[in-house]
PDB file of C-alpha atoms in Angstrom:
ATOM      1  CA  MET V   1      -2.980 -18.870  10.445  1.00 46.00           C
ATOM      2  CA  SER V   2       0.012 -16.484  10.380  1.00 43.00           C
ATOM      3  CA  SER V   3       0.900 -17.364  13.965  1.00 48.00           C
ATOM      4  CA  ALA V   4       4.648 -17.555  13.384  1.00 57.00           C
ATOM      5  CA  PRO V   5       6.871 -14.915  14.994  1.00 68.00           C
ATOM      6  CA  LEU V   6       7.586 -11.782  13.008  1.00 81.00           C
ATOM      7  CA  LYS V   7      10.277 -12.159  10.374  1.00 85.00           C
ATOM      8  CA  LYS V   8      12.086  -8.953  11.271  1.00 93.00           C
ATOM      9  CA  GLU V   9      15.225  -9.881   9.316  1.00 95.00           C
ATOM     10  CA  LEU V  10      13.095 -10.035   6.153  1.00 97.00           C
ATOM     11  CA  HIS V  11      11.519  -6.678   7.000  1.00 97.00           C
ATOM     12  CA  GLU V  12      15.030  -5.217   7.242  1.00 97.00           C
ATOM     13  CA  GLU V  13      16.014  -6.480   3.798  1.00 97.00           C
ATOM     14  CA  ASN V  14      12.783  -5.021   2.455  1.00 97.00           C
ATOM     15  CA  ARG V  15      13.642  -1.657   4.026  1.00 97.00           C
ATOM     16  CA  LEU V  16      16.975  -1.549   2.198  1.00 97.00           C
ATOM     17  CA  SER V  17      15.364  -2.441  -1.118  1.00 97.00           C
ATOM     18  CA  TRP V  18      12.652   0.178  -0.696  1.00 96.00           C
ATOM     19  CA  ASN V  19      15.251   2.822   0.112  1.00 97.00           C
ATOM     20  CA  GLU V  20      16.913   2.239  -3.256  1.00 96.00           C
ATOM     21  CA  ALA V  21      13.684   1.962  -5.227  1.00 95.00           C
ATOM     22  CA  THR V  22      12.208   5.137  -3.733  1.00 95.00           C
ATOM     23  CA  LYS V  23      15.088   7.185  -5.137  1.00 94.00           C
ATOM     24  CA  ALA V  24      14.365   5.848  -8.621  1.00 94.00           C
ATOM     25  CA  HIS V  25      10.600   6.307  -8.291  1.00 94.00           C
ATOM     26  CA  ASN V  26      10.804   9.939  -7.230  1.00 90.00           C
ATOM     27  CA  SER V  27      13.324  10.725  -9.966  1.00 94.00           C
ATOM     28  CA  HIS V  28      10.446  10.392 -12.452  1.00 94.00           C
ATOM     29  CA  LYS V  29       7.978  12.562 -10.549  1.00 89.00           C
ATOM     30  CA  GLY V  30       9.428  16.042 -11.063  1.00 87.00           C
ATOM     31  CA  ASN V  31       8.222  18.995  -9.008  1.00 90.00           C
ATOM     32  CA  GLN V  32       5.725  17.301  -6.732  1.00 93.00           C
ATOM     33  CA  ALA V  33       5.594  20.196  -4.274  1.00 94.00           C
ATOM     34  CA  LYS V  34       4.308  22.478  -7.044  1.00 94.00           C
ATOM     35  CA  PHE V  35       1.661  19.884  -7.949  1.00 94.00           C
ATOM     36  CA  PHE V  36       0.388  19.823  -4.364  1.00 96.00           C
ATOM     37  CA  ARG V  37       0.592  23.600  -3.891  1.00 96.00           C
ATOM     38  CA  GLU V  38      -1.703  23.923  -6.899  1.00 95.00           C
ATOM     39  CA  GLY V  39      -4.255  21.615  -5.273  1.00 95.00           C
ATOM     40  CA  GLY V  40      -3.137  18.358  -6.889  1.00 94.00           C
ATOM     41  CA  CYS V  41      -4.303  14.980  -5.576  1.00 95.00           C
ATOM     42  CA  THR V  42      -2.838  11.525  -6.215  1.00 96.00           C
ATOM     43  CA  LEU V  43      -5.854   9.580  -4.947  1.00 97.00           C
ATOM     44  CA  PHE V  44      -8.062   7.526  -7.254  1.00 97.00           C
ATOM     45  CA  PRO V  45     -11.889   7.474  -7.135  1.00 98.00           C
ATOM     46  CA  GLU V  46     -11.941   4.009  -5.548  1.00 98.00           C
ATOM     47  CA  GLU V  47     -10.208   4.964  -2.318  1.00 98.00           C
ATOM     48  CA  LYS V  48     -12.111   8.264  -2.158  1.00 98.00           C
ATOM     49  CA  GLU V  49     -15.398   6.351  -2.393  1.00 98.00           C
ATOM     50  CA  LEU V  50     -14.411   3.840   0.286  1.00 98.00           C
ATOM     51  CA  LEU V  51     -13.105   6.545   2.618  1.00 98.00           C
ATOM     52  CA  GLY V  52     -16.097   8.864   2.273  1.00 97.00           C
ATOM     53  CA  ASN V  53     -16.002  12.218   4.060  1.00 96.00           C
ATOM     54  CA  ILE V  54     -12.758  12.480   6.034  1.00 98.00           C
ATOM     55  CA  VAL V  55     -12.874  16.183   6.973  1.00 98.00           C
ATOM     56  CA  ASN V  56     -11.445  16.746  10.470  1.00 98.00           C
ATOM     57  CA  LEU V  57     -10.993  13.008  11.038  1.00 98.00           C
ATOM     58  CA  SER V  58      -7.728  11.637  12.406  1.00 98.00           C
ATOM     59  CA  LEU V  59      -6.219   9.274   9.851  1.00 98.00           C
ATOM     60  CA  VAL V  60      -3.090   7.146   9.895  1.00 98.00           C
ATOM     61  CA  HIS V  61      -1.769   5.910   6.558  1.00 98.00           C
ATOM     62  CA  LEU V  62       0.171   2.686   7.113  1.00 98.00           C
ATOM     63  CA  GLN V  63       2.951   1.937   4.598  1.00 98.00           C
ATOM     64  CA  CYS V  64       2.588   5.457   3.245  1.00 98.00           C
ATOM     65  CA  ASN V  65       5.673   5.292   1.009  1.00 97.00           C
ATOM     66  CA  ALA V  66       6.926   8.796   0.127  1.00 96.00           C
ATOM     67  CA  GLY V  67       3.798  10.523   1.407  1.00 97.00           C
ATOM     68  CA  GLN V  68       2.026  11.620  -1.761  1.00 96.00           C
ATOM     69  CA  ASP V  69      -1.268   9.912  -0.924  1.00 98.00           C
ATOM     70  CA  THR V  70      -0.999  10.947   2.723  1.00 98.00           C
ATOM     71  CA  LEU V  71      -0.722  14.602   1.716  1.00 98.00           C
ATOM     72  CA  SER V  72      -3.612  14.132  -0.701  1.00 98.00           C
ATOM     73  CA  LEU V  73      -5.715  12.852   2.198  1.00 98.00           C
ATOM     74  CA  VAL V  74      -4.810  15.964   4.182  1.00 98.00           C
ATOM     75  CA  GLN V  75      -5.817  18.056   1.154  1.00 97.00           C
ATOM     76  CA  LEU V  76      -9.249  16.426   1.491  1.00 97.00           C
ATOM     77  CA  GLY V  77      -9.471  17.527   5.113  1.00 98.00           C
ATOM     78  CA  ALA V  78      -8.020  14.670   7.161  1.00 98.00           C
ATOM     79  CA  LEU V  79      -5.606  15.118  10.046  1.00 98.00           C
ATOM     80  CA  GLY V  80      -2.917  12.923   8.560  1.00 98.00           C
ATOM     81  CA  THR V  81      -0.141  10.727   9.921  1.00 98.00           C
ATOM     82  CA  GLY V  82       2.011   8.501   7.716  1.00 98.00           C
ATOM     83  CA  VAL V  83       4.127   5.495   8.717  1.00 98.00           C
ATOM     84  CA  ASP V  84       6.626   3.656   6.528  1.00 98.00           C
ATOM     85  CA  ILE V  85       9.658   1.401   6.997  1.00 98.00           C
ATOM     86  CA  SER V  86      11.781   3.206   4.381  1.00 97.00           C
ATOM     87  CA  ASP V  87      14.133   5.938   5.605  1.00 97.00           C
ATOM     88  CA  GLU V  88      14.304   7.394   2.099  1.00 97.00           C
ATOM     89  CA  ALA V  89      10.518   7.470   1.729  1.00 97.00           C
ATOM     90  CA  ILE V  90       9.879   9.170   5.072  1.00 98.00           C
ATOM     91  CA  ALA V  91      12.650  11.737   4.558  1.00 97.00           C
ATOM     92  CA  PHE V  92      11.104  12.570   1.185  1.00 96.00           C
ATOM     93  CA  ALA V  93       7.590  12.740   2.678  1.00 97.00           C
ATOM     94  CA  GLN V  94       8.693  15.156   5.386  1.00 98.00           C
ATOM     95  CA  LYS V  95      10.431  17.366   2.825  1.00 97.00           C
ATOM     96  CA  LEU V  96       7.423  17.264   0.504  1.00 97.00           C
ATOM     97  CA  SER V  97       5.096  18.193   3.373  1.00 98.00           C
ATOM     98  CA  GLN V  98       7.269  21.188   4.210  1.00 98.00           C
ATOM     99  CA  GLU V  99       7.735  22.360   0.608  1.00 97.00           C
ATOM    100  CA  SER V 100       4.085  21.939  -0.314  1.00 97.00           C
ATOM    101  CA  GLY V 101       2.785  23.591   2.840  1.00 97.00           C
ATOM    102  CA  ILE V 102       0.542  20.609   3.628  1.00 98.00           C
ATOM    103  CA  PRO V 103       0.894  19.639   7.305  1.00 97.00           C
ATOM    104  CA  ALA V 104       1.270  15.952   8.125  1.00 98.00           C
ATOM    105  CA  THR V 105       3.204  13.885  10.633  1.00 98.00           C
ATOM    106  CA  PHE V 106       5.472  11.113   9.368  1.00 98.00           C
ATOM    107  CA  HIS V 107       7.132   8.276  11.289  1.00 98.00           C
ATOM    108  CA  ARG V 108       9.929   6.003  10.059  1.00 98.00           C
ATOM    109  CA  ALA V 109       9.215   2.603  11.574  1.00 98.00           C
ATOM    110  CA  ASP V 110       8.423  -1.009  10.939  1.00 98.00           C
ATOM    111  CA  ILE V 111       4.629  -0.807  11.157  1.00 97.00           C
ATOM    112  CA  PHE V 112       4.473  -3.715  13.599  1.00 98.00           C
ATOM    113  CA  ASP V 113       6.708  -1.734  15.975  1.00 97.00           C
ATOM    114  CA  TRP V 114       4.723   1.437  15.392  1.00 98.00           C
ATOM    115  CA  LEU V 115       1.350  -0.255  15.966  1.00 98.00           C
ATOM    116  CA  GLU V 116       2.608  -1.728  19.224  1.00 97.00           C
ATOM    117  CA  GLU V 117       3.979   1.619  20.439  1.00 98.00           C
ATOM    118  CA  ALA V 118       0.844   3.517  19.404  1.00 98.00           C
ATOM    119  CA  ALA V 119      -1.333   1.072  21.346  1.00 98.00           C
ATOM    120  CA  LYS V 120       0.893   1.424  24.422  1.00 98.00           C
ATOM    121  CA  LYS V 121       0.486   5.205  24.212  1.00 98.00           C
ATOM    122  CA  ASN V 122      -3.276   4.761  23.750  1.00 97.00           C
ATOM    123  CA  GLU V 123      -3.133   6.640  20.445  1.00 97.00           C
ATOM    124  CA  GLN V 124      -6.349   6.139  18.509  1.00 98.00           C
ATOM    125  CA  PHE V 125      -7.561   7.196  15.083  1.00 98.00           C
ATOM    126  CA  ASP V 126     -10.854   7.600  13.269  1.00 98.00           C
ATOM    127  CA  ILE V 127      -9.442   5.900  10.169  1.00 98.00           C
ATOM    128  CA  VAL V 128      -6.583   3.517   9.454  1.00 98.00           C
ATOM    129  CA  PHE V 129      -5.807   3.473   5.729  1.00 98.00           C
ATOM    130  CA  SER V 130      -3.557   1.364   3.519  1.00 98.00           C
ATOM    131  CA  SER V 131      -3.297   1.044  -0.255  1.00 97.00           C
ATOM    132  CA  TYR V 132      -1.665  -0.320  -3.399  1.00 97.00           C
ATOM    133  CA  GLY V 133       1.002  -2.899  -2.739  1.00 95.00           C
ATOM    134  CA  ALA V 134       0.727  -2.868   1.047  1.00 98.00           C
ATOM    135  CA  VAL V 135      -0.628  -6.196   2.310  1.00 98.00           C
ATOM    136  CA  CYS V 136       1.961  -8.233   0.396  1.00 97.00           C
ATOM    137  CA  TRP V 137       4.637  -6.911   2.808  1.00 97.00           C
ATOM    138  CA  ILE V 138       2.758  -8.059   5.915  1.00 97.00           C
ATOM    139  CA  SER V 139       4.499 -11.104   7.394  1.00 96.00           C
ATOM    140  CA  ASN V 140       1.886 -11.806  10.077  1.00 96.00           C
ATOM    141  CA  LEU V 141      -1.750 -11.050   9.249  1.00 96.00           C
ATOM    142  CA  ASN V 142      -3.141 -11.671  12.725  1.00 97.00           C
ATOM    143  CA  LEU V 143      -0.712  -9.289  14.442  1.00 97.00           C
ATOM    144  CA  TRP V 144      -1.330  -6.693  11.736  1.00 98.00           C
ATOM    145  CA  ALA V 145      -5.117  -6.885  12.071  1.00 98.00           C
ATOM    146  CA  LYS V 146      -5.013  -6.847  15.885  1.00 98.00           C
ATOM    147  CA  GLY V 147      -2.644  -3.863  15.767  1.00 98.00           C
ATOM    148  CA  ILE V 148      -5.060  -1.983  13.523  1.00 98.00           C
ATOM    149  CA  SER V 149      -8.019  -2.826  15.771  1.00 98.00           C
ATOM    150  CA  ASN V 150      -6.124  -1.596  18.831  1.00 98.00           C
ATOM    151  CA  ILE V 151      -5.603   1.910  17.426  1.00 98.00           C
ATOM    152  CA  LEU V 152      -9.082   2.465  16.006  1.00 98.00           C
ATOM    153  CA  LYS V 153     -11.466   4.670  17.939  1.00 98.00           C
ATOM    154  CA  SER V 154     -14.873   3.297  18.817  1.00 97.00           C
ATOM    155  CA  GLY V 155     -16.729   3.076  15.509  1.00 97.00           C
ATOM    156  CA  GLY V 156     -13.528   3.887  13.584  1.00 98.00           C
ATOM    157  CA  ARG V 157     -12.828   2.353  10.188  1.00 98.00           C
ATOM    158  CA  PHE V 158     -10.056   0.456   8.470  1.00 98.00           C
ATOM    159  CA  VAL V 159      -9.959   1.080   4.718  1.00 98.00           C
ATOM    160  CA  VAL V 160      -7.693  -0.746   2.288  1.00 98.00           C
ATOM    161  CA  VAL V 161      -7.446  -0.673  -1.504  1.00 98.00           C
ATOM    162  CA  ASP V 162      -4.870  -3.073  -2.864  1.00 98.00           C
ATOM    163  CA  PHE V 163      -3.885  -5.300  -5.749  1.00 98.00           C
ATOM    164  CA  HIS V 164      -5.876  -8.516  -5.737  1.00 98.00           C
ATOM    165  CA  PRO V 165      -4.112 -11.726  -4.634  1.00 98.00           C
ATOM    166  CA  VAL V 166      -5.566 -13.459  -7.698  1.00 98.00           C
ATOM    167  CA  ALA V 167      -3.547 -11.064  -9.862  1.00 97.00           C
ATOM    168  CA  MET V 168      -0.413 -12.070  -7.992  1.00 96.00           C
ATOM    169  CA  MET V 169      -0.762 -15.620  -9.362  1.00 97.00           C
ATOM    170  CA  PHE V 170       0.318 -14.462 -12.811  1.00 97.00           C
ATOM    171  CA  ASP V 171       3.716 -13.655 -14.268  1.00 96.00           C
ATOM    172  CA  THR V 172       4.166 -10.454 -16.252  1.00 95.00           C
ATOM    173  CA  ASP V 173       3.259 -12.277 -19.495  1.00 97.00           C
ATOM    174  CA  TRP V 174      -0.111 -13.378 -18.003  1.00 98.00           C
ATOM    175  CA  SER V 175       0.992 -16.993 -17.576  1.00 97.00           C
ATOM    176  CA  HIS V 176      -0.266 -18.698 -14.401  1.00 97.00           C
ATOM    177  CA  LYS V 177       2.952 -19.154 -12.453  1.00 96.00           C
ATOM    178  CA  PHE V 178       2.438 -18.607  -8.713  1.00 95.00           C
ATOM    179  CA  THR V 179       0.333 -20.294  -6.064  1.00 95.00           C
ATOM    180  CA  TYR V 180      -2.674 -18.615  -4.464  1.00 97.00           C
ATOM    181  CA  PHE V 181      -2.205 -20.435  -1.155  1.00 96.00           C
ATOM    182  CA  SER V 182       1.269 -19.883   0.299  1.00 94.00           C
ATOM    183  CA  GLU V 183       0.634 -20.620   4.015  1.00 90.00           C
ATOM    184  CA  GLY V 184       2.497 -17.478   5.037  1.00 91.00           C
ATOM    185  CA  LYS V 185       5.765 -18.529   3.435  1.00 94.00           C
ATOM    186  CA  PRO V 186       7.769 -15.638   1.954  1.00 95.00           C
ATOM    187  CA  LEU V 187       8.316 -15.294  -1.760  1.00 95.00           C
ATOM    188  CA  THR V 188      11.815 -13.908  -2.326  1.00 96.00           C
ATOM    189  CA  TRP V 189      12.703 -11.746  -5.312  1.00 96.00           C
ATOM    190  CA  GLU V 190      16.444 -11.465  -5.754  1.00 97.00           C
ATOM    191  CA  ASP V 191      16.132  -8.431  -8.045  1.00 96.00           C
ATOM    192  CA  GLY V 192      14.344  -6.396  -5.358  1.00 96.00           C
ATOM    193  CA  ILE V 193      11.752  -3.637  -5.783  1.00 94.00           C
ATOM    194  CA  SER V 194      11.575  -2.631  -9.425  1.00 94.00           C
ATOM    195  CA  ASP V 195      11.210   0.820 -10.901  1.00 93.00           C
ATOM    196  CA  TYR V 196       7.496   0.265 -11.429  1.00 93.00           C
ATOM    197  CA  VAL V 197       6.969   4.008 -11.896  1.00 92.00           C
ATOM    198  CA  ALA V 198       9.070   3.857 -15.067  1.00 89.00           C
ATOM    199  CA  GLU V 199       7.410   0.589 -16.105  1.00 89.00           C
ATOM    200  CA  SER V 200       3.985   2.240 -15.807  1.00 87.00           C
ATOM    201  CA  SER V 201       5.116   5.032 -18.170  1.00 78.00           C
ATOM    202  CA  GLY V 202       3.147   7.912 -16.721  1.00 79.00           C
ATOM    203  CA  GLY V 203       0.322   5.968 -15.108  1.00 85.00           C
ATOM    204  CA  LEU V 204       1.609   6.933 -11.660  1.00 89.00           C
ATOM    205  CA  THR V 205       2.581  10.521 -12.466  1.00 88.00           C
ATOM    206  CA  PRO V 206      -0.653  12.441 -13.182  1.00 84.00           C
ATOM    207  CA  TRP V 207       1.252  15.741 -13.460  1.00 81.00           C
ATOM    208  CA  GLY V 208       3.711  14.423 -16.051  1.00 85.00           C
ATOM    209  CA  TYR V 209       6.447  11.824 -16.307  1.00 89.00           C
ATOM    210  CA  GLU V 210      10.187  12.620 -16.277  1.00 90.00           C
ATOM    211  CA  LYS V 211      12.896  10.281 -17.529  1.00 90.00           C
ATOM    212  CA  GLY V 212      14.935  10.408 -14.314  1.00 93.00           C
ATOM    213  CA  ILE V 213      17.045   7.386 -13.386  1.00 94.00           C
ATOM    214  CA  GLU V 214      17.304   4.904 -16.249  1.00 94.00           C
ATOM    215  CA  ASN V 215      17.978   1.144 -16.253  1.00 94.00           C
ATOM    216  CA  PHE V 216      17.500   0.964 -12.487  1.00 96.00           C
ATOM    217  CA  HIS V 217      18.981  -2.087 -10.777  1.00 95.00           C
ATOM    218  CA  ASN V 218      18.146  -2.753  -7.140  1.00 97.00           C
ATOM    219  CA  PRO V 219      21.036  -4.390  -5.231  1.00 97.00           C
ATOM    220  CA  TYR V 220      18.771  -5.566  -2.387  1.00 97.00           C
ATOM    221  CA  ARG V 221      16.398  -8.513  -2.603  1.00 97.00           C
ATOM    222  CA  VAL V 222      12.876  -8.456  -1.138  1.00 97.00           C
ATOM    223  CA  HIS V 223      10.412 -10.843   0.470  1.00 97.00           C
ATOM    224  CA  GLU V 224       6.675 -10.716  -0.201  1.00 96.00           C
ATOM    225  CA  PHE V 225       3.778 -12.623   1.343  1.00 96.00           C
ATOM    226  CA  GLN V 226       0.807 -13.925  -0.603  1.00 96.00           C
ATOM    227  CA  TRP V 227      -2.406 -13.689   1.416  1.00 98.00           C
ATOM    228  CA  GLY V 228      -5.772 -14.728   0.004  1.00 98.00           C
ATOM    229  CA  ILE V 229      -8.878 -12.582   0.368  1.00 98.00           C
ATOM    230  CA  GLY V 230     -10.349 -15.112   2.795  1.00 98.00           C
ATOM    231  CA  GLU V 231      -7.260 -14.932   5.008  1.00 98.00           C
ATOM    232  CA  ILE V 232      -7.271 -11.123   5.019  1.00 98.00           C
ATOM    233  CA  VAL V 233     -10.973 -10.839   5.848  1.00 98.00           C
ATOM    234  CA  THR V 234     -10.794 -13.550   8.517  1.00 98.00           C
ATOM    235  CA  ALA V 235      -7.841 -11.847  10.238  1.00 98.00           C
ATOM    236  CA  LEU V 236      -9.811  -8.573  10.393  1.00 98.00           C
ATOM    237  CA  LEU V 237     -12.923 -10.339  11.725  1.00 98.00           C
ATOM    238  CA  GLN V 238     -10.921 -12.224  14.361  1.00 98.00           C
ATOM    239  CA  ALA V 239      -9.392  -8.921  15.455  1.00 98.00           C
ATOM    240  CA  GLY V 240     -12.890  -7.718  16.300  1.00 98.00           C
ATOM    241  CA  LEU V 241     -13.664  -5.608  13.234  1.00 98.00           C
ATOM    242  CA  THR V 242     -16.974  -5.769  11.378  1.00 98.00           C
ATOM    243  CA  LEU V 243     -16.808  -6.112   7.600  1.00 98.00           C
ATOM    244  CA  GLU V 244     -18.869  -3.451   5.829  1.00 98.00           C
ATOM    245  CA  VAL V 245     -17.563  -3.481   2.249  1.00 98.00           C
ATOM    246  CA  LEU V 246     -15.666  -5.962   0.100  1.00 98.00           C
ATOM    247  CA  LYS V 247     -15.315  -4.897  -3.529  1.00 98.00           C
ATOM    248  CA  GLU V 248     -13.352  -6.323  -6.446  1.00 98.00           C
ATOM    249  CA  TYR V 249     -12.261  -4.438  -9.560  1.00 98.00           C
ATOM    250  CA  PRO V 250     -11.381  -5.738 -13.064  1.00 98.00           C
ATOM    251  CA  TYR V 251      -8.600  -3.159 -13.514  1.00 98.00           C
ATOM    252  CA  SER V 252      -5.573  -1.747 -11.689  1.00 98.00           C
ATOM    253  CA  ASN V 253      -5.191   1.940 -10.987  1.00 97.00           C
ATOM    254  CA  GLY V 254      -2.151   3.629 -12.486  1.00 95.00           C
ATOM    255  CA  CYS V 255       0.153   0.624 -12.338  1.00 94.00           C
ATOM    256  CA  LYS V 256       0.783  -1.559 -15.379  1.00 93.00           C
ATOM    257  CA  LEU V 257       1.195  -4.823 -13.502  1.00 95.00           C
ATOM    258  CA  PHE V 258       1.523  -6.941 -16.648  1.00 97.00           C
ATOM    259  CA  GLU V 259       2.539  -6.745 -20.282  1.00 96.00           C
ATOM    260  CA  ARG V 260       0.240  -5.255 -22.908  1.00 97.00           C
ATOM    261  CA  MET V 261      -2.192  -3.684 -20.453  1.00 97.00           C
ATOM    262  CA  ARG V 262      -4.796  -1.385 -21.995  1.00 97.00           C
ATOM    263  CA  GLU V 263      -5.112   2.061 -20.448  1.00 95.00           C
ATOM    264  CA  ALA V 264      -8.646   3.414 -20.137  1.00 96.00           C
ATOM    265  CA  SER V 265      -9.833   6.791 -18.872  1.00 96.00           C
ATOM    266  CA  GLY V 266      -8.787   7.707 -15.352  1.00 95.00           C
ATOM    267  CA  ARG V 267      -5.525   5.749 -15.719  1.00 95.00           C
ATOM    268  CA  ARG V 268      -7.334   2.432 -15.255  1.00 97.00           C
ATOM    269  CA  MET V 269      -5.282  -0.462 -16.610  1.00 97.00           C
ATOM    270  CA  PHE V 270      -7.165  -3.443 -18.068  1.00 98.00           C
ATOM    271  CA  PRO V 271      -5.885  -6.794 -19.382  1.00 98.00           C
ATOM    272  CA  PRO V 272      -5.327  -7.055 -23.132  1.00 97.00           C
ATOM    273  CA  LEU V 273      -8.364  -8.159 -25.156  1.00 97.00           C
ATOM    274  CA  ASP V 274      -7.088 -11.737 -25.511  1.00 97.00           C
ATOM    275  CA  VAL V 275      -6.835 -12.243 -21.725  1.00 97.00           C
ATOM    276  CA  PRO V 276     -10.065 -13.063 -19.818  1.00 97.00           C
ATOM    277  CA  SER V 277     -11.023 -10.666 -17.048  1.00 97.00           C
ATOM    278  CA  VAL V 278      -9.604 -11.339 -13.586  1.00 97.00           C
ATOM    279  CA  PRO V 279      -9.880  -9.265 -10.385  1.00 98.00           C
ATOM    280  CA  LEU V 280      -6.889  -6.927 -10.278  1.00 98.00           C
ATOM    281  CA  MET V 281      -7.794  -4.886  -7.163  1.00 98.00           C
ATOM    282  CA  TYR V 282      -9.977  -5.176  -4.096  1.00 98.00           C
ATOM    283  CA  GLY V 283     -11.302  -2.751  -1.514  1.00 98.00           C
ATOM    284  CA  ILE V 284     -12.291  -3.411   2.090  1.00 98.00           C
ATOM    285  CA  VAL V 285     -13.985  -1.272   4.718  1.00 98.00           C
ATOM    286  CA  ALA V 286     -14.096  -2.757   8.224  1.00 98.00           C
ATOM    287  CA  ARG V 287     -15.417  -0.958  11.300  1.00 98.00           C
ATOM    288  CA  SER V 288     -14.349  -1.135  14.922  1.00 97.00           C
ATOM    289  CA  ARG V 289     -16.886  -2.307  17.457  1.00 84.00           C
ATOM    290  CA  ASN V 290     -18.090   0.056  20.155  1.00 58.00           C
ATOM    291  CA  SER V 291     -15.337  -1.048  22.536  1.00 49.00           C
ATOM    292  CA  HIS V 292     -12.190  -3.133  22.539  1.00 46.00           C
ATOM    293  CA  THR V 293     -13.084  -5.007  25.715  1.00 40.00           C
ATOM    294  CA  ASP V 294     -14.520  -8.000  23.872  1.00 39.00           C
ATOM    295  CA  ILE V 295     -11.538  -8.504  21.560  1.00 37.00           C
TER     296      ILE V 295
END
């Protein structure tokens, strides 16, 4: 499973597409520094529950995007580091950290490169965290899981909250269009990363939505990877982690993934009444063993 060499050329195209999309996304988010200075937090209850108490724990947020959740984790007491492939996202995160007065370290890198370098430097963390549209960009699950295991301290935890692969089988109109089992083959979208912040009409901007860039068109295509829950869990287990929690949720947080989604309290997005319930998110907590010698 996922034993093929890394598809770095696809990662590079994804980087270009994310650079463009990040500009559009942040154009709708207004004065984020003010939001954070006033104690704002972009985290949802699900990731807070899975993370537990993170005060004074070292935490690396993989695929941190423009840093909003990373800074929110620091607000909750973590010693935060963020890593993302997008130049635009990391530049924004560093600026937001400075303007909000919330200290965090950000690195612009392909996470496979960063994980390898961190392991070489023997950098280790109490928590590795990833969330919301992260795993679909991972081109090699085994390398990803082993990289995470290598940088976790003894007894450290990996926590992920993400959109469920079952949800990724459906087109925006709820029709069953895509396969669940893709055998690691990339799914290419010629229209690139969308302006999903605009499409979610305020669901991702708890402090208020601004019109910003309109009719966004991304000139760079992207490549996603469909991994099933069994593949994800197995990769983590084979990397030497112990599964502690696997949860599934019948809603998506903030993001209107499909047409006609019903918004409930807490910005939870449910299918319309005429669509049967399907899992739209999952959460995993996996813990490092006492040593890495047996991995």
